[in-house]
Amino acid sequence: MKAYLMLEDGSVFEGTACGDFKETVFNTVFNTAMTGYFQIITDKANLSDGVVFTYPLIGNQGVDLIKEKSLTPAVKAIIVRELCDFPTNPDKQMPLETYLTENEIPIIKDIDTRAIVRKLRDSGTMRGILTDKIDENTLDKIKAYTSINLVEKASTKEIVKFDKDNNSLDIGIIDLGSSKAIVDTFISANCKITLYPFNTKADEILNSHHDGIIISDGPGDPNDCKEIFEDIKTLAKSNIPMIAISLGHLVTALSFGAQVEKMKLGHRGANFPVKNINNSRTYISSQNHGYIISEKNLPETLQVSYINANDKTIEGIVYSGLNLKTYQFLPEASDTKFIIDEFLALVGGQND
């Protein structure tokens, strides 16, 4: 069946409908990663997004439900040049299309993803719609679309604990829409994890006497998280070792008086270079965000520690006088996993 992607500037791209195809409106973004499509599809930072994959073939590894059984799709739709019908990975349980169909996620394939990305690069991120019929009302549906309360939708609804008898460190995570990867990283590092709803009060978290606290990644506009600003400041002033990641990095900066800007395109992919300004070393990072900390009127207590080597945007902050560091990139990736190791060493050192 023919299907169409229409963007809010009126651009129309034709493709083929598959998956659980239905008319769907979303924020249209593109991701440049060559691997990890399943992680992108299930990343809660993409909760309101229709993701255009720049890599031309998607689905060649299928879906390994044994390995990824706790993950569910977060995207609203995917847009691909070619969708692999017969994945060759021996560990796969089903093709990607089958998995997305079972989870009611629409797909459009056989579409000119290069033309879509060129359009987005020129015009910036735009709202879009997948539909099998374009009429005089289609553009109005796009313009009427808004994405709100994304953190509330993405966050856990109740406190969740991950604990084993041999856990050595006790970490609390404020869940703004945390990826499974960050939770798994700390569990594999022998940590007891408590996952808190995003709006849990600081006093409740402090009363649990965690060794360290993390403010997670997540979806949406950091300005929508104003209700937790004061709790973040209270937690930071407790002197418990803290890190904040991606959306958490932005929300924390806002809490301490910084400003945040929406990016034209965002950083979404697995190969963004970030430079440590103290030692000039550059690392390759994974990122998935559409906002950055503004350099304008940056409070003196917020000291930049990392910048993006391509566009010089702020990638890391150290908070003077506080036991707090924040990162725009995702530190659980292999090249930047030392961030996690440094945090755990700090947390463990405080317990010696």
Coordinates of C-alpha atoms in Angstrom, one line a residue:
M1 CA 0.0 0.0 0.0
K2 CA 1.3 3.5 -0.9
A3 CA 1.9 5.8 2.1
Y4 CA 3.2 9.3 2.6
L5 CA 5.3 11.3 5.0
M6 CA 4.2 14.9 5.0
L7 CA 6.2 17.6 6.9
E8 CA 4.8 20.8 8.3
D9 CA 6.3 22.9 5.5
G10 CA 4.1 20.9 3.0
S11 CA 6.9 18.6 1.7
V12 CA 5.6 15.2 0.7
F13 CA 7.6 11.9 0.4
E14 CA 6.1 8.7 -1.0
G15 CA 6.8 5.2 0.3
T16 CA 5.3 1.9 1.2
A17 CA 3.2 1.3 4.4
C18 CA 4.1 -1.7 6.6
G19 CA 3.9 -2.6 10.3
D20 CA 0.8 -1.6 12.1
F21 CA 0.3 1.3 9.7
K22 CA -2.1 4.0 10.8
E23 CA -2.2 7.8 10.5
T24 CA 0.3 9.1 13.0
V25 CA 1.6 12.6 13.8
F26 CA 5.0 13.1 15.5
N27 CA 8.2 15.2 15.6
T28 CA 10.4 14.2 12.7
V29 CA 14.0 13.6 13.6
F30 CA 16.9 11.6 12.1
N31 CA 19.5 9.3 13.6
T32 CA 22.9 8.8 12.1
A33 CA 23.9 5.6 14.0
M34 CA 24.9 2.7 11.7
T35 CA 24.1 0.1 14.3
G36 CA 21.8 -0.2 17.4
Y37 CA 18.5 0.4 15.7
F38 CA 16.6 -1.6 18.4
Q39 CA 18.1 0.6 21.1
I40 CA 17.0 3.7 19.2
I41 CA 13.5 2.4 18.7
T42 CA 13.2 1.6 22.4
D43 CA 14.9 4.8 23.7
K44 CA 12.4 6.8 25.8
A45 CA 14.1 10.0 24.6
N46 CA 12.3 9.3 21.3
L47 CA 8.9 9.1 22.9
S48 CA 7.2 11.7 20.6
D49 CA 9.4 11.1 17.5
G50 CA 9.1 9.6 14.1
V51 CA 12.7 8.5 13.5
V52 CA 14.3 8.7 10.1
F53 CA 17.2 6.2 9.9
T54 CA 20.0 7.5 7.7
Y55 CA 21.6 4.1 7.4
P56 CA 19.9 2.5 4.4
L57 CA 19.2 -1.0 5.6
I58 CA 17.4 -1.5 8.9
G59 CA 16.3 -4.7 10.6
N60 CA 19.1 -7.0 9.3
Q61 CA 19.6 -8.4 12.8
G62 CA 15.9 -8.9 13.7
V63 CA 14.9 -8.7 17.3
D64 CA 16.4 -10.8 20.2
L65 CA 13.5 -10.8 22.7
I66 CA 15.5 -12.9 25.2
K67 CA 18.2 -10.3 25.4
E68 CA 15.8 -7.3 25.2
K69 CA 12.7 -8.7 26.9
S70 CA 12.1 -5.7 29.2
L71 CA 12.2 -3.2 26.3
T72 CA 9.1 -1.8 24.5
P73 CA 9.1 0.6 21.6
A74 CA 9.1 4.3 22.5
V75 CA 9.0 5.8 19.0
K76 CA 5.8 6.8 17.3
A77 CA 6.9 5.6 13.9
I78 CA 10.0 4.7 11.9
I79 CA 11.0 5.9 8.4
V80 CA 13.5 3.7 6.5
R81 CA 14.9 3.3 3.0
E82 CA 14.9 -0.5 3.2
L83 CA 13.5 -2.8 5.8
C84 CA 15.1 -6.3 6.0
D85 CA 12.5 -9.0 5.7
F86 CA 14.8 -12.0 6.4
P87 CA 17.3 -11.1 9.2
T88 CA 20.2 -13.5 9.4
N89 CA 21.2 -13.2 13.0
P90 CA 20.9 -16.7 14.6
D91 CA 19.9 -15.2 17.9
K92 CA 16.9 -13.3 16.5
Q93 CA 13.4 -14.4 17.5
M94 CA 11.5 -12.4 14.9
P95 CA 11.9 -9.8 12.1
L96 CA 11.8 -6.2 13.2
E97 CA 8.5 -5.6 11.3
T98 CA 6.8 -8.4 13.2
Y99 CA 7.9 -6.9 16.5
L100 CA 6.8 -3.4 15.6
T101 CA 3.5 -4.7 14.3
E102 CA 2.8 -6.5 17.6
N103 CA 3.5 -3.2 19.4
E104 CA 1.3 -1.1 17.1
I105 CA 4.2 1.0 15.6
P106 CA 3.7 2.1 12.0
I107 CA 6.6 1.9 9.4
I108 CA 7.1 3.6 6.1
K109 CA 9.8 2.1 3.8
D110 CA 11.0 2.5 0.2
I111 CA 11.1 6.2 0.9
D112 CA 13.9 8.6 0.0
T113 CA 15.5 9.1 3.4
R114 CA 18.4 11.1 2.0
A115 CA 16.0 13.7 0.6
I116 CA 14.1 13.8 4.0
V117 CA 17.4 14.3 5.9
R118 CA 18.5 17.1 3.5
K119 CA 15.2 18.8 4.0
L120 CA 15.5 18.6 7.8
R121 CA 19.2 19.8 7.7
D122 CA 18.1 22.8 5.8
S123 CA 14.9 23.6 7.7
G124 CA 15.4 22.0 11.1
T125 CA 13.4 19.5 13.0
M126 CA 9.7 19.5 11.9
R127 CA 6.5 17.9 12.8
G128 CA 5.3 15.3 10.3
I129 CA 2.5 12.8 9.6
L130 CA 2.4 9.3 8.2
T131 CA -0.8 8.8 6.2
D132 CA -2.2 6.8 3.3
K133 CA -4.2 9.8 2.1
I134 CA -3.3 13.5 1.8
D135 CA -6.2 15.9 1.7
E136 CA -6.9 19.6 2.6
N137 CA -7.0 18.7 6.3
T138 CA -3.6 16.9 6.5
L139 CA -1.5 19.9 7.1
D140 CA -3.9 21.2 9.8
K141 CA -3.4 17.9 11.7
I142 CA 0.4 18.4 11.7
K143 CA 0.2 22.0 12.9
A144 CA -2.2 21.0 15.7
Y145 CA 0.2 18.4 17.1
T146 CA 1.9 19.1 20.4
S147 CA 4.1 16.9 22.6
I148 CA 3.6 17.6 26.3
N149 CA 4.1 15.8 29.6
L150 CA 6.7 13.5 28.0
V151 CA 8.7 13.0 31.2
E152 CA 5.6 12.1 33.1
K153 CA 4.7 9.5 30.5
A154 CA 8.3 8.1 30.3
S155 CA 9.1 7.9 34.0
T156 CA 8.4 5.0 36.3
K157 CA 5.1 5.3 38.1
E158 CA 6.3 3.7 41.3
I159 CA 9.6 3.1 43.1
V160 CA 11.4 0.1 41.6
K161 CA 14.3 -1.7 43.3
F162 CA 17.0 -3.8 41.7
D163 CA 18.9 -5.6 44.5
K164 CA 21.1 -8.7 44.9
D165 CA 22.7 -10.1 48.0
N166 CA 26.2 -9.1 46.9
N167 CA 25.5 -5.5 45.9
S168 CA 28.1 -3.2 47.3
L169 CA 27.0 0.3 46.4
D170 CA 23.5 1.9 46.7
I171 CA 22.5 4.2 43.8
G172 CA 19.3 6.1 43.5
I173 CA 18.1 7.1 40.0
I174 CA 15.6 9.9 39.4
D175 CA 13.9 8.5 36.3
L176 CA 13.1 11.2 33.7
G177 CA 12.7 8.4 31.2
S178 CA 15.9 6.4 31.8
S179 CA 17.3 4.1 29.2
K180 CA 17.6 0.4 30.1
A181 CA 21.3 0.7 29.3
I182 CA 22.1 3.0 32.1
V183 CA 20.2 0.9 34.7
D184 CA 21.9 -2.3 33.4
T185 CA 25.3 -0.6 33.5
F186 CA 25.1 0.1 37.2
I187 CA 23.5 -3.3 38.0
S188 CA 26.4 -5.0 36.2
A189 CA 28.8 -2.9 38.3
N190 CA 27.4 -4.6 41.4
C191 CA 25.2 -1.7 42.5
K192 CA 21.8 -1.8 44.2
I193 CA 19.5 0.4 42.2
T194 CA 16.4 2.3 43.3
L195 CA 14.5 3.9 40.4
Y196 CA 12.3 6.9 41.5
P197 CA 9.4 8.6 39.7
F198 CA 10.6 11.9 38.3
N199 CA 8.7 14.0 40.8
T200 CA 9.7 12.2 44.0
K201 CA 10.5 14.7 46.7
A202 CA 14.1 15.2 47.7
D203 CA 13.5 14.4 51.4
E204 CA 12.2 10.9 50.5
I205 CA 15.3 10.2 48.4
L206 CA 17.7 11.6 51.0
N207 CA 16.0 9.5 53.7
S208 CA 17.0 6.4 51.8
H209 CA 20.7 7.2 52.4
H210 CA 22.0 6.3 49.0
D211 CA 25.7 6.3 48.3
G212 CA 25.2 8.2 45.0
I213 CA 22.4 9.7 42.9
I214 CA 21.8 9.9 39.2
I215 CA 19.4 12.2 37.3
S216 CA 18.6 10.2 34.1
D217 CA 18.2 10.9 30.5
G218 CA 14.7 11.3 29.0
P219 CA 12.4 12.9 26.4
G220 CA 11.1 16.4 25.7
D221 CA 11.8 20.0 26.7
P222 CA 13.7 20.4 29.9
N223 CA 11.7 23.6 30.6
D224 CA 8.7 21.3 31.2
C225 CA 10.4 20.0 34.4
K226 CA 10.2 23.1 36.5
E227 CA 8.4 21.3 39.3
I228 CA 11.5 19.4 40.2
F229 CA 14.1 22.2 40.1
E230 CA 14.0 22.8 43.9
D231 CA 14.3 19.1 44.7
I232 CA 17.3 18.8 42.4
K233 CA 19.0 21.7 44.2
T234 CA 18.2 20.2 47.6
L235 CA 19.7 16.9 46.5
A236 CA 22.8 18.6 45.1
K237 CA 23.4 20.6 48.3
S238 CA 23.4 17.4 50.4
N239 CA 26.9 16.6 49.1
I240 CA 26.0 13.1 48.0
P241 CA 27.9 12.3 44.8
M242 CA 25.7 13.0 41.8
I243 CA 25.8 12.9 38.1
A244 CA 23.1 13.9 35.6
I245 CA 22.8 12.6 32.0
S246 CA 21.4 14.2 28.8
L247 CA 17.9 15.5 29.8
G248 CA 19.0 15.3 33.4
H249 CA 22.1 17.5 32.5
L250 CA 19.8 20.2 31.1
V251 CA 17.2 20.1 33.9
T252 CA 20.0 20.4 36.5
A253 CA 21.5 23.4 34.7
L254 CA 18.1 25.1 34.6
S255 CA 17.7 24.4 38.3
F256 CA 20.9 26.4 39.0
G257 CA 20.1 29.4 36.8
A258 CA 21.4 28.4 33.3
Q259 CA 19.5 28.9 30.1
V260 CA 18.6 26.2 27.6
E261 CA 18.2 26.5 23.8
K262 CA 16.4 24.3 21.3
M263 CA 18.7 23.1 18.6
K264 CA 17.9 23.3 14.9
L265 CA 18.6 19.6 14.4
G266 CA 19.7 18.1 17.6
H267 CA 22.5 15.5 18.2
R268 CA 21.2 12.0 17.5
G269 CA 23.7 9.3 16.7
A270 CA 26.6 7.2 17.9
N271 CA 29.6 9.2 16.7
F272 CA 29.7 12.6 18.2
P273 CA 33.2 13.8 19.3
V274 CA 33.3 15.4 22.8
K275 CA 36.5 17.1 24.1
N276 CA 37.6 17.3 27.7
I277 CA 38.7 21.0 27.9
N278 CA 41.1 20.2 30.8
N279 CA 43.3 17.6 29.1
S280 CA 42.3 18.2 25.4
R281 CA 41.4 14.5 24.9
T282 CA 38.5 13.8 22.6
Y283 CA 36.1 10.9 22.9
I284 CA 33.4 9.5 20.6
S285 CA 30.0 9.6 22.3
S286 CA 26.4 8.5 21.7
Q287 CA 23.9 11.2 22.0
N288 CA 20.1 11.7 21.6
H289 CA 18.9 15.2 22.4
G290 CA 17.4 18.4 20.8
Y291 CA 18.3 21.0 23.4
I292 CA 21.6 22.4 24.8
I293 CA 22.8 24.6 27.6
S294 CA 23.2 28.2 26.4
E295 CA 26.6 29.8 26.8
K296 CA 24.8 33.1 27.4
N297 CA 24.8 34.3 31.0
L298 CA 26.1 31.0 32.3
P299 CA 26.4 31.2 36.1
E300 CA 30.0 31.3 37.4
T301 CA 29.4 28.2 39.6
L302 CA 28.8 26.2 36.4
Q303 CA 32.2 25.3 34.9
V304 CA 32.3 23.8 31.4
S305 CA 34.2 20.5 31.4
Y306 CA 33.4 19.1 27.9
I307 CA 32.5 20.6 24.6
N308 CA 31.3 19.2 21.3
A309 CA 34.4 19.0 19.0
N310 CA 32.2 19.8 16.0
D311 CA 30.0 22.7 17.0
K312 CA 31.5 23.7 20.3
T313 CA 28.3 23.3 22.3
I314 CA 28.5 22.5 26.0
E315 CA 28.7 18.7 26.7
G316 CA 29.7 18.7 30.4
I317 CA 29.4 20.8 33.5
V318 CA 31.1 20.7 36.9
Y319 CA 29.3 22.5 39.7
S320 CA 31.6 24.5 41.9
G321 CA 31.2 23.7 45.6
L322 CA 29.0 20.7 44.9
N323 CA 29.6 17.0 44.5
L324 CA 27.9 17.2 41.1
K325 CA 28.9 16.7 37.5
T326 CA 26.6 16.5 34.5
Y327 CA 27.0 15.2 30.9
Q328 CA 25.0 15.9 27.7
F329 CA 26.3 12.7 26.1
L330 CA 25.4 9.2 27.2
P331 CA 28.3 7.9 29.3
E332 CA 27.4 4.2 29.3
A333 CA 28.8 3.8 25.7
S334 CA 32.2 2.1 25.5
D335 CA 34.4 5.1 24.7
T336 CA 32.9 7.3 27.5
K337 CA 32.2 4.5 30.1
F338 CA 35.1 5.9 32.1
I339 CA 32.6 8.5 33.3
I340 CA 30.7 5.8 35.1
D341 CA 33.9 4.3 36.5
E342 CA 34.9 7.7 37.9
F343 CA 31.6 8.2 39.5
L344 CA 31.6 4.7 41.1
A345 CA 35.1 5.3 42.3
L346 CA 34.0 8.5 43.9
V347 CA 31.0 6.9 45.5
G348 CA 33.0 3.9 46.8
G349 CA 35.8 6.2 48.1
Q350 CA 33.3 8.1 50.2
N351 CA 32.3 4.8 51.9
D352 CA 35.9 3.8 52.8

